[in-house]
Structures are given as C-alpha cells and as structure tokens.
mmCIF file of C-alpha atoms and ligand atoms in Angstrom:
data_model
loop_
_atom_site.group_PDB
_atom_site.id
_atom_site.type_symbol
_atom_site.label_atom_id
_atom_site.label_comp_id
_atom_site.label_asym_id
_atom_site.label_seq_id
_atom_site.Cartn_x
_atom_site.Cartn_y
_atom_site.Cartn_z
ATOM 1 C CA MET A 17 24.808 3.092 -33.502
ATOM 2 C CA ASN A 18 25.279 3.024 -29.884
ATOM 3 C CA THR A 19 27.233 5.845 -28.067
ATOM 4 C CA ARG A 20 28.144 6.144 -24.597
ATOM 5 C CA ARG A 21 25.351 8.185 -23.868
ATOM 6 C CA ASP A 22 22.814 5.980 -25.446
ATOM 7 C CA PHE A 23 24.534 3.464 -23.172
ATOM 8 C CA ILE A 24 24.032 5.838 -19.666
ATOM 9 C CA ARG A 25 20.313 6.518 -21.240
ATOM 10 C CA LEU A 26 19.255 2.931 -21.167
ATOM 11 C CA ALA A 27 21.166 1.870 -18.179
ATOM 12 C CA ALA A 28 19.046 5.123 -16.349
ATOM 13 C CA LEU A 29 16.042 3.473 -18.091
ATOM 14 C CA SER A 30 16.505 -0.033 -16.941
ATOM 15 C CA GLY A 31 16.909 1.243 -14.024
ATOM 16 C CA ALA A 32 13.956 3.185 -13.792
ATOM 17 C CA ALA A 33 12.115 -0.386 -15.404
ATOM 18 C CA ALA A 34 13.186 -1.952 -12.075
ATOM 19 C CA LEU A 35 12.220 0.537 -9.609
ATOM 20 C CA ALA A 36 8.552 1.153 -11.054
ATOM 21 C CA HIS A 37 8.876 -3.142 -11.220
ATOM 22 C CA ARG A 38 10.052 -3.485 -7.514
ATOM 23 C CA GLN A 39 7.627 -0.892 -6.657
ATOM 24 C CA ALA A 40 4.418 -2.734 -8.501
ATOM 25 C CA SER A 41 5.610 -6.105 -7.091
ATOM 26 C CA ALA A 42 5.156 -4.551 -3.552
ATOM 27 C CA ALA A 43 1.851 -2.930 -4.456
ATOM 28 C CA ASP A 44 0.576 -6.358 -5.644
ATOM 29 C CA ALA A 45 1.212 -8.387 -2.934
ATOM 30 C CA PRO A 46 -1.459 -9.968 -1.322
ATOM 31 C CA VAL A 47 -3.233 -8.295 1.792
ATOM 32 C CA LEU A 48 -2.979 -10.132 5.256
ATOM 33 C CA ASP A 49 -6.197 -11.733 6.251
ATOM 34 C CA GLU A 50 -6.604 -11.568 9.614
ATOM 35 C CA LYS A 51 -7.787 -15.500 9.646
ATOM 36 C CA ASP A 52 -4.332 -16.149 8.430
ATOM 37 C CA PRO A 53 -2.959 -18.565 10.855
ATOM 38 C CA GLN A 54 -0.040 -16.433 11.495
ATOM 39 C CA ALA A 55 -1.847 -13.700 11.863
ATOM 40 C CA VAL A 56 -4.193 -15.050 14.354
ATOM 41 C CA ALA A 57 -0.955 -16.791 16.305
ATOM 42 C CA LEU A 58 0.199 -12.921 16.490
ATOM 43 C CA GLY A 59 -3.084 -11.118 16.561
ATOM 44 C CA TYR A 60 -3.201 -9.285 13.932
ATOM 45 C CA VAL A 61 -5.645 -6.605 13.501
ATOM 46 C CA ALA A 62 -6.424 -4.116 10.409
ATOM 47 C CA ASP A 63 -7.735 -1.548 12.950
ATOM 48 C CA ALA A 64 -5.618 -1.159 15.566
ATOM 49 C CA THR A 65 -9.009 -0.156 17.687
ATOM 50 C CA ARG A 66 -10.132 -3.477 17.743
ATOM 51 C CA VAL A 67 -7.145 -5.070 19.087
ATOM 52 C CA ASN A 68 -8.046 -7.363 21.973
ATOM 53 C CA LYS A 69 -6.804 -5.500 25.274
ATOM 54 C CA ALA A 70 -6.975 -8.138 27.552
ATOM 55 C CA LYS A 71 -4.974 -10.681 25.585
ATOM 56 C CA TYR A 72 -2.641 -8.445 24.285
ATOM 57 C CA PRO A 73 -2.175 -5.687 27.588
ATOM 58 C CA ASN A 74 1.549 -4.623 25.536
ATOM 59 C CA TYR A 75 -0.607 -3.093 23.192
ATOM 60 C CA ALA A 76 -0.553 1.163 23.499
ATOM 61 C CA PRO A 77 -3.299 3.851 21.799
ATOM 62 C CA GLY A 78 -1.285 4.975 18.599
ATOM 63 C CA GLN A 79 0.446 2.044 17.995
ATOM 64 C CA ALA A 80 0.006 1.308 14.423
ATOM 65 C CA CYS A 81 1.855 -0.908 11.780
ATOM 66 C CA ALA A 82 2.456 2.520 9.860
ATOM 67 C CA ASN A 83 5.220 3.389 13.049
ATOM 68 C CA CYS A 84 6.239 0.233 13.439
ATOM 69 C CA GLN A 85 9.851 -0.708 12.269
ATOM 70 C CA PHE A 86 8.579 -3.589 9.983
ATOM 71 C CA TYR A 87 6.228 -1.775 8.009
ATOM 72 C CA GLN A 88 7.670 -1.966 4.669
ATOM 73 C CA ALA A 89 7.338 2.221 3.158
ATOM 74 C CA LYS A 90 9.203 4.776 3.336
ATOM 75 C CA THR A 91 5.994 7.428 2.969
ATOM 76 C CA ALA A 92 2.342 7.525 4.020
ATOM 77 C CA VAL A 93 0.657 4.675 2.273
ATOM 78 C CA PRO A 94 -2.599 2.860 3.339
ATOM 79 C CA MET A 95 -0.822 -0.458 3.088
ATOM 80 C CA ALA A 96 2.656 -1.785 3.131
ATOM 81 C CA PRO A 97 4.025 -5.312 2.887
ATOM 82 C CA CYS A 98 5.258 -6.581 6.242
ATOM 83 C CA PRO A 99 8.259 -9.379 6.532
ATOM 84 C CA LEU A 100 6.804 -11.333 9.556
ATOM 85 C CA TYR A 101 3.749 -12.552 7.379
ATOM 86 C CA GLY A 102 6.161 -13.369 4.127
ATOM 87 C CA GLY A 103 5.834 -9.778 2.817
ATOM 88 C CA LYS A 104 1.794 -9.775 2.526
ATOM 89 C CA GLN A 105 0.281 -6.174 3.170
ATOM 90 C CA VAL A 106 -0.632 -4.767 6.068
ATOM 91 C CA ALA A 107 -3.301 -2.001 6.882
ATOM 92 C CA ALA A 108 -1.286 1.313 8.193
ATOM 93 C CA LYS A 109 -4.062 1.468 10.806
ATOM 94 C CA GLY A 110 -3.538 -2.308 11.895
ATOM 95 C CA TRP A 111 -0.994 -3.999 14.214
ATOM 96 C CA CYS A 112 0.082 -7.288 15.952
ATOM 97 C CA SER A 113 1.844 -8.053 18.889
ATOM 98 C CA ALA A 114 5.379 -8.234 16.968
ATOM 99 C CA TYR A 115 4.930 -4.364 17.021
ATOM 100 C CA ALA A 116 8.320 -2.513 17.735
ATOM 101 C CA LYS A 117 8.223 1.214 17.249
ATOM 102 C CA LYS A 118 10.232 2.615 14.016
ATOM 103 C CA ALA A 119 13.207 4.864 15.577
ATOM 104 C CA ALA A 120 12.366 8.221 15.312
HETATM 105 FE FE1 SF4 B 476 2.040 -4.440 11.371
HETATM 106 FE FE2 SF4 B 476 4.802 -4.019 12.640
HETATM 107 FE FE3 SF4 B 476 2.910 -6.473 13.451
HETATM 108 FE FE4 SF4 B 476 3.956 -6.042 10.845
HETATM 109 S S1 SF4 B 476 5.424 -6.297 12.851
HETATM 110 S S2 SF4 B 476 1.890 -6.634 11.532
HETATM 111 S S3 SF4 B 476 4.009 -3.633 10.655
HETATM 112 S S4 SF4 B 476 2.675 -3.948 13.834
#
C-alpha cells in the first residue's frame, strides 16, 4: 500500500540516488591528458610549476585549477571536471592559459 509517507521517502531516495550518480559520473570522467590536442593548444599542465612561462607570461604563481572559475568542484578535491575540455578531469594543481580566477 502506498501512503503519502512512502511516496515522500521514495522521492527522497531517488533524489539521493540521482545525486550519487552525478557525483560518480564526475569522478568517472576521463582524466585530461597533457597531450590532448585541446590541452596542448591551451598549454595545460597537470602541475602549474611546469607552466612554460616564456610562452604564457600571463601565468602568475598561485594560479591553479583549484582556484579557477571553471574548476567544477565545490570542495577541495585533487581532480575535477573542466568544461573547457568536455568535462574531462583536470588536476587541482594544474593550469592552462584559459585560467580565470574564481570570484571570492
Ligand atoms: Fe584549469 Fe581553469 Fe584551465 Fe580548466 S580552464 S584547465 S580549471 S586553469
């Protein structure tokens, strides 16, 4: 027998399942390879200390994916999807020339 309480419980469970699925999908996204053509074009490196500073003079120490507005994570995680690379995961310590400081 379905009661209103059963319905609410089911709705809450399916919402939690959908959220878990979304989080798993983000975690399952492929990791961006530095040799990916788009990564090469934008100078992506998984470790910002390896930025080619001669080629990208706009890079400033302290800039990293973790504090870029495109980094798709609300909490500190080592990797998260970046929409500029089709949702592939980039490193929190990474950087590319599309870097844009996240609003405080
Ligand atoms: Fe990292 Fe931002 Fe470049 Fe994405 S756009 S790879 S988050 S620096």
